[in-house]
Amino acid sequence: MHAIVIDAQRETQYVVIVVVFDANTVPYLCISDRFRALRAQLEGVKRSHSKREKQLTLETTIKVAALEQKHAVATSRLTQQVADSAAQVEKLQVEKQELLACIQTQQERLHQLQLALGGKHIVDASR
């Protein structure tokens, strides 16, 4: 029987892996208890990481949903403001047309009065 011992060092922690060769069997590994402990620790870290990742994914999903809701509300509010502004513009355009028509009427009336006054001056002058 032959044995090869491999020392692996990781941060001052030693793991001993023994590869055993038997003349009649396929080689197999004898793994130290420390290696098993490190493997268990790694699995625990993986589980913790997975749990934290799921938690962060959930938190992110909630935040995204809240932002989407705020965006929808803001979009709705802006759409309403646009509609209100368009209605106000239409109202002001109608009012402008009414005022222009009123000014036109007053200018025509003023012109008629000026003509009448000019005619009166002519009549008065001829007397």
PDB file of C-alpha atoms in Angstrom:
ATOM      1  CA  MET A   1       0.000   0.000   0.000  1.00  0.00           C
ATOM      2  CA  HIS A   2       1.270   3.439  -0.902  1.00  0.00           C
ATOM      3  CA  ALA A   3       0.048   6.749   0.514  1.00  0.00           C
ATOM      4  CA  ILE A   4       0.554  10.288  -0.696  1.00  0.00           C
ATOM      5  CA  VAL A   5      -0.112  13.078   1.787  1.00  0.00           C
ATOM      6  CA  ILE A   6      -0.998  16.509   0.441  1.00  0.00           C
ATOM      7  CA  ASP A   7      -0.946  19.528   2.774  1.00  0.00           C
ATOM      8  CA  ALA A   8      -3.084  22.446   1.691  1.00  0.00           C
ATOM      9  CA  GLN A   9      -2.735  25.673   3.630  1.00  0.00           C
ATOM     10  CA  ARG A  10      -5.397  28.337   3.597  1.00  0.00           C
ATOM     11  CA  GLU A  11      -5.122  31.270   5.991  1.00  0.00           C
ATOM     12  CA  THR A  12      -3.154  29.347   8.623  1.00  0.00           C
ATOM     13  CA  GLN A  13      -5.691  26.516   8.550  1.00  0.00           C
ATOM     14  CA  TYR A  14      -4.417  23.146   7.421  1.00  0.00           C
ATOM     15  CA  VAL A  15      -6.309  20.533   5.500  1.00  0.00           C
ATOM     16  CA  VAL A  16      -4.777  17.128   5.062  1.00  0.00           C
ATOM     17  CA  ILE A  17      -5.898  15.032   2.134  1.00  0.00           C
ATOM     18  CA  VAL A  18      -4.587  11.489   2.024  1.00  0.00           C
ATOM     19  CA  VAL A  19      -4.760   9.596  -1.236  1.00  0.00           C
ATOM     20  CA  VAL A  20      -4.615   5.874  -0.525  1.00  0.00           C
ATOM     21  CA  PHE A  21      -3.496   3.412  -3.159  1.00  0.00           C
ATOM     22  CA  ASP A  22      -4.234  -0.233  -2.543  1.00  0.00           C
ATOM     23  CA  ALA A  23      -2.943  -2.808  -4.973  1.00  0.00           C
ATOM     24  CA  ASN A  24      -6.372  -4.398  -5.376  1.00  0.00           C
ATOM     25  CA  THR A  25      -8.679  -1.312  -5.287  1.00  0.00           C
ATOM     26  CA  VAL A  26      -9.212   2.002  -6.982  1.00  0.00           C
ATOM     27  CA  PRO A  27      -7.585   4.973  -5.191  1.00  0.00           C
ATOM     28  CA  TYR A  28      -9.837   6.749  -2.690  1.00  0.00           C
ATOM     29  CA  LEU A  29      -9.499   9.830  -0.543  1.00  0.00           C
ATOM     30  CA  CYS A  30      -9.310  10.053   3.206  1.00  0.00           C
ATOM     31  CA  ILE A  31     -10.377  13.578   4.048  1.00  0.00           C
ATOM     32  CA  SER A  32      -9.552  15.060   7.435  1.00  0.00           C
ATOM     33  CA  ASP A  33     -12.169  16.288   9.890  1.00  0.00           C
ATOM     34  CA  ARG A  34     -10.895  19.836   9.418  1.00  0.00           C
ATOM     35  CA  PHE A  35     -11.645  19.611   5.709  1.00  0.00           C
ATOM     36  CA  ARG A  36     -15.156  18.376   6.483  1.00  0.00           C
ATOM     37  CA  ALA A  37     -15.611  21.276   8.915  1.00  0.00           C
ATOM     38  CA  LEU A  38     -14.451  23.749   6.274  1.00  0.00           C
ATOM     39  CA  ARG A  39     -16.793  22.195   3.736  1.00  0.00           C
ATOM     40  CA  ALA A  40     -19.692  22.482   6.213  1.00  0.00           C
ATOM     41  CA  GLN A  41     -18.694  26.081   6.918  1.00  0.00           C
ATOM     42  CA  LEU A  42     -18.629  26.806   3.184  1.00  0.00           C
ATOM     43  CA  GLU A  43     -22.084  25.296   2.770  1.00  0.00           C
ATOM     44  CA  GLY A  44     -23.321  27.473   5.634  1.00  0.00           C
ATOM     45  CA  VAL A  45     -21.849  30.556   4.010  1.00  0.00           C
ATOM     46  CA  LYS A  46     -23.458  29.576   0.703  1.00  0.00           C
ATOM     47  CA  ARG A  47     -26.845  29.214   2.405  1.00  0.00           C
ATOM     48  CA  SER A  48     -26.426  32.561   4.160  1.00  0.00           C
ATOM     49  CA  HIS A  49     -25.392  34.191   0.906  1.00  0.00           C
ATOM     50  CA  SER A  50     -28.360  32.674  -0.919  1.00  0.00           C
ATOM     51  CA  LYS A  51     -30.734  33.825   1.821  1.00  0.00           C
ATOM     52  CA  ARG A  52     -29.261  37.358   1.746  1.00  0.00           C
ATOM     53  CA  GLU A  53     -29.454  37.411  -2.047  1.00  0.00           C
ATOM     54  CA  LYS A  54     -33.141  36.433  -1.909  1.00  0.00           C
ATOM     55  CA  GLN A  55     -33.761  39.116   0.728  1.00  0.00           C
ATOM     56  CA  LEU A  56     -32.031  41.762  -1.395  1.00  0.00           C
ATOM     57  CA  THR A  57     -33.963  40.621  -4.458  1.00  0.00           C
ATOM     58  CA  LEU A  58     -37.226  40.956  -2.529  1.00  0.00           C
ATOM     59  CA  GLU A  59     -36.261  44.403  -1.204  1.00  0.00           C
ATOM     60  CA  THR A  60     -35.259  45.514  -4.691  1.00  0.00           C
ATOM     61  CA  THR A  61     -38.506  44.215  -6.159  1.00  0.00           C
ATOM     62  CA  ILE A  62     -40.493  46.116  -3.528  1.00  0.00           C
ATOM     63  CA  LYS A  63     -38.521  49.311  -4.174  1.00  0.00           C
ATOM     64  CA  VAL A  64     -38.942  48.965  -7.940  1.00  0.00           C
ATOM     65  CA  ALA A  65     -42.688  48.430  -7.517  1.00  0.00           C
ATOM     66  CA  ALA A  66     -42.908  51.532  -5.309  1.00  0.00           C
ATOM     67  CA  LEU A  67     -40.962  53.583  -7.854  1.00  0.00           C
ATOM     68  CA  GLU A  68     -43.171  52.309 -10.663  1.00  0.00           C
ATOM     69  CA  GLN A  69     -46.242  53.310  -8.640  1.00  0.00           C
ATOM     70  CA  LYS A  70     -44.799  56.789  -8.010  1.00  0.00           C
ATOM     71  CA  HIS A  71     -44.005  57.067 -11.711  1.00  0.00           C
ATOM     72  CA  ALA A  72     -47.550  56.070 -12.645  1.00  0.00           C
ATOM     73  CA  VAL A  73     -49.001  58.651 -10.235  1.00  0.00           C
ATOM     74  CA  ALA A  74     -46.665  61.362 -11.537  1.00  0.00           C
ATOM     75  CA  THR A  75     -47.472  60.455 -15.141  1.00  0.00           C
ATOM     76  CA  SER A  76     -51.188  60.585 -14.388  1.00  0.00           C
ATOM     77  CA  ARG A  77     -50.815  63.943 -12.645  1.00  0.00           C
ATOM     78  CA  LEU A  78     -48.793  65.371 -15.543  1.00  0.00           C
ATOM     79  CA  THR A  79     -51.315  64.040 -18.057  1.00  0.00           C
ATOM     80  CA  GLN A  80     -54.091  65.784 -16.130  1.00  0.00           C
ATOM     81  CA  GLN A  81     -52.045  69.004 -16.003  1.00  0.00           C
ATOM     82  CA  VAL A  82     -51.535  68.827 -19.772  1.00  0.00           C
ATOM     83  CA  ALA A  83     -55.273  68.349 -20.290  1.00  0.00           C
ATOM     84  CA  ASP A  84     -56.064  71.234 -17.916  1.00  0.00           C
ATOM     85  CA  SER A  85     -53.520  73.471 -19.653  1.00  0.00           C
ATOM     86  CA  ALA A  86     -54.938  72.609 -23.072  1.00  0.00           C
ATOM     87  CA  ALA A  87     -58.446  73.459 -21.840  1.00  0.00           C
ATOM     88  CA  GLN A  88     -57.156  76.739 -20.387  1.00  0.00           C
ATOM     89  CA  VAL A  89     -55.439  77.600 -23.686  1.00  0.00           C
ATOM     90  CA  GLU A  90     -58.661  76.878 -25.577  1.00  0.00           C
ATOM     91  CA  LYS A  91     -60.640  79.038 -23.156  1.00  0.00           C
ATOM     92  CA  LEU A  92     -58.137  81.894 -23.498  1.00  0.00           C
ATOM     93  CA  GLN A  93     -58.206  81.638 -27.299  1.00  0.00           C
ATOM     94  CA  VAL A  94     -62.008  81.910 -27.277  1.00  0.00           C
ATOM     95  CA  GLU A  95     -61.771  84.889 -24.912  1.00  0.00           C
ATOM     96  CA  LYS A  96     -59.144  86.486 -27.175  1.00  0.00           C
ATOM     97  CA  GLN A  97     -61.419  86.092 -30.202  1.00  0.00           C
ATOM     98  CA  GLU A  98     -64.298  87.661 -28.265  1.00  0.00           C
ATOM     99  CA  LEU A  99     -62.086  90.586 -27.221  1.00  0.00           C
ATOM    100  CA  LEU A 100     -60.818  91.064 -30.782  1.00  0.00           C
ATOM    101  CA  ALA A 101     -64.420  91.063 -32.036  1.00  0.00           C
ATOM    102  CA  CYS A 102     -65.344  93.613 -29.355  1.00  0.00           C
ATOM    103  CA  ILE A 103     -62.375  95.826 -30.304  1.00  0.00           C
ATOM    104  CA  GLN A 104     -63.360  95.582 -33.989  1.00  0.00           C
ATOM    105  CA  THR A 105     -66.938  96.584 -33.132  1.00  0.00           C
ATOM    106  CA  GLN A 106     -65.722  99.516 -31.020  1.00  0.00           C
ATOM    107  CA  GLN A 107     -63.354 100.657 -33.792  1.00  0.00           C
ATOM    108  CA  GLU A 108     -66.196 100.528 -36.315  1.00  0.00           C
ATOM    109  CA  ARG A 109     -68.448 102.462 -33.926  1.00  0.00           C
ATOM    110  CA  LEU A 110     -65.672 105.026 -33.335  1.00  0.00           C
ATOM    111  CA  HIS A 111     -65.203 105.414 -37.080  1.00  0.00           C
ATOM    112  CA  GLN A 112     -68.963 105.971 -37.511  1.00  0.00           C
ATOM    113  CA  LEU A 113     -68.960 108.538 -34.703  1.00  0.00           C
ATOM    114  CA  GLN A 114     -65.999 110.322 -36.264  1.00  0.00           C
ATOM    115  CA  LEU A 115     -67.824 110.437 -39.596  1.00  0.00           C
ATOM    116  CA  ALA A 116     -70.971 111.677 -37.871  1.00  0.00           C
ATOM    117  CA  LEU A 117     -68.993 114.305 -35.994  1.00  0.00           C
ATOM    118  CA  GLY A 118     -67.298 115.372 -39.219  1.00  0.00           C
ATOM    119  CA  GLY A 119     -70.708 115.633 -40.895  1.00  0.00           C
ATOM    120  CA  LYS A 120     -72.048 117.685 -37.969  1.00  0.00           C
ATOM    121  CA  HIS A 121     -69.129 120.102 -38.252  1.00  0.00           C
ATOM    122  CA  ILE A 122     -69.915 120.541 -41.937  1.00  0.00           C
ATOM    123  CA  VAL A 123     -73.615 121.162 -41.178  1.00  0.00           C
ATOM    124  CA  ASP A 124     -72.757 123.563 -38.358  1.00  0.00           C
ATOM    125  CA  ALA A 125     -70.309 125.405 -40.548  1.00  0.00           C
ATOM    126  CA  SER A 126     -72.872 125.825 -43.304  1.00  0.00           C
ATOM    127  CA  ARG A 127     -75.446 127.493 -41.050  1.00  0.00           C
TER     128      ARG A 127
END
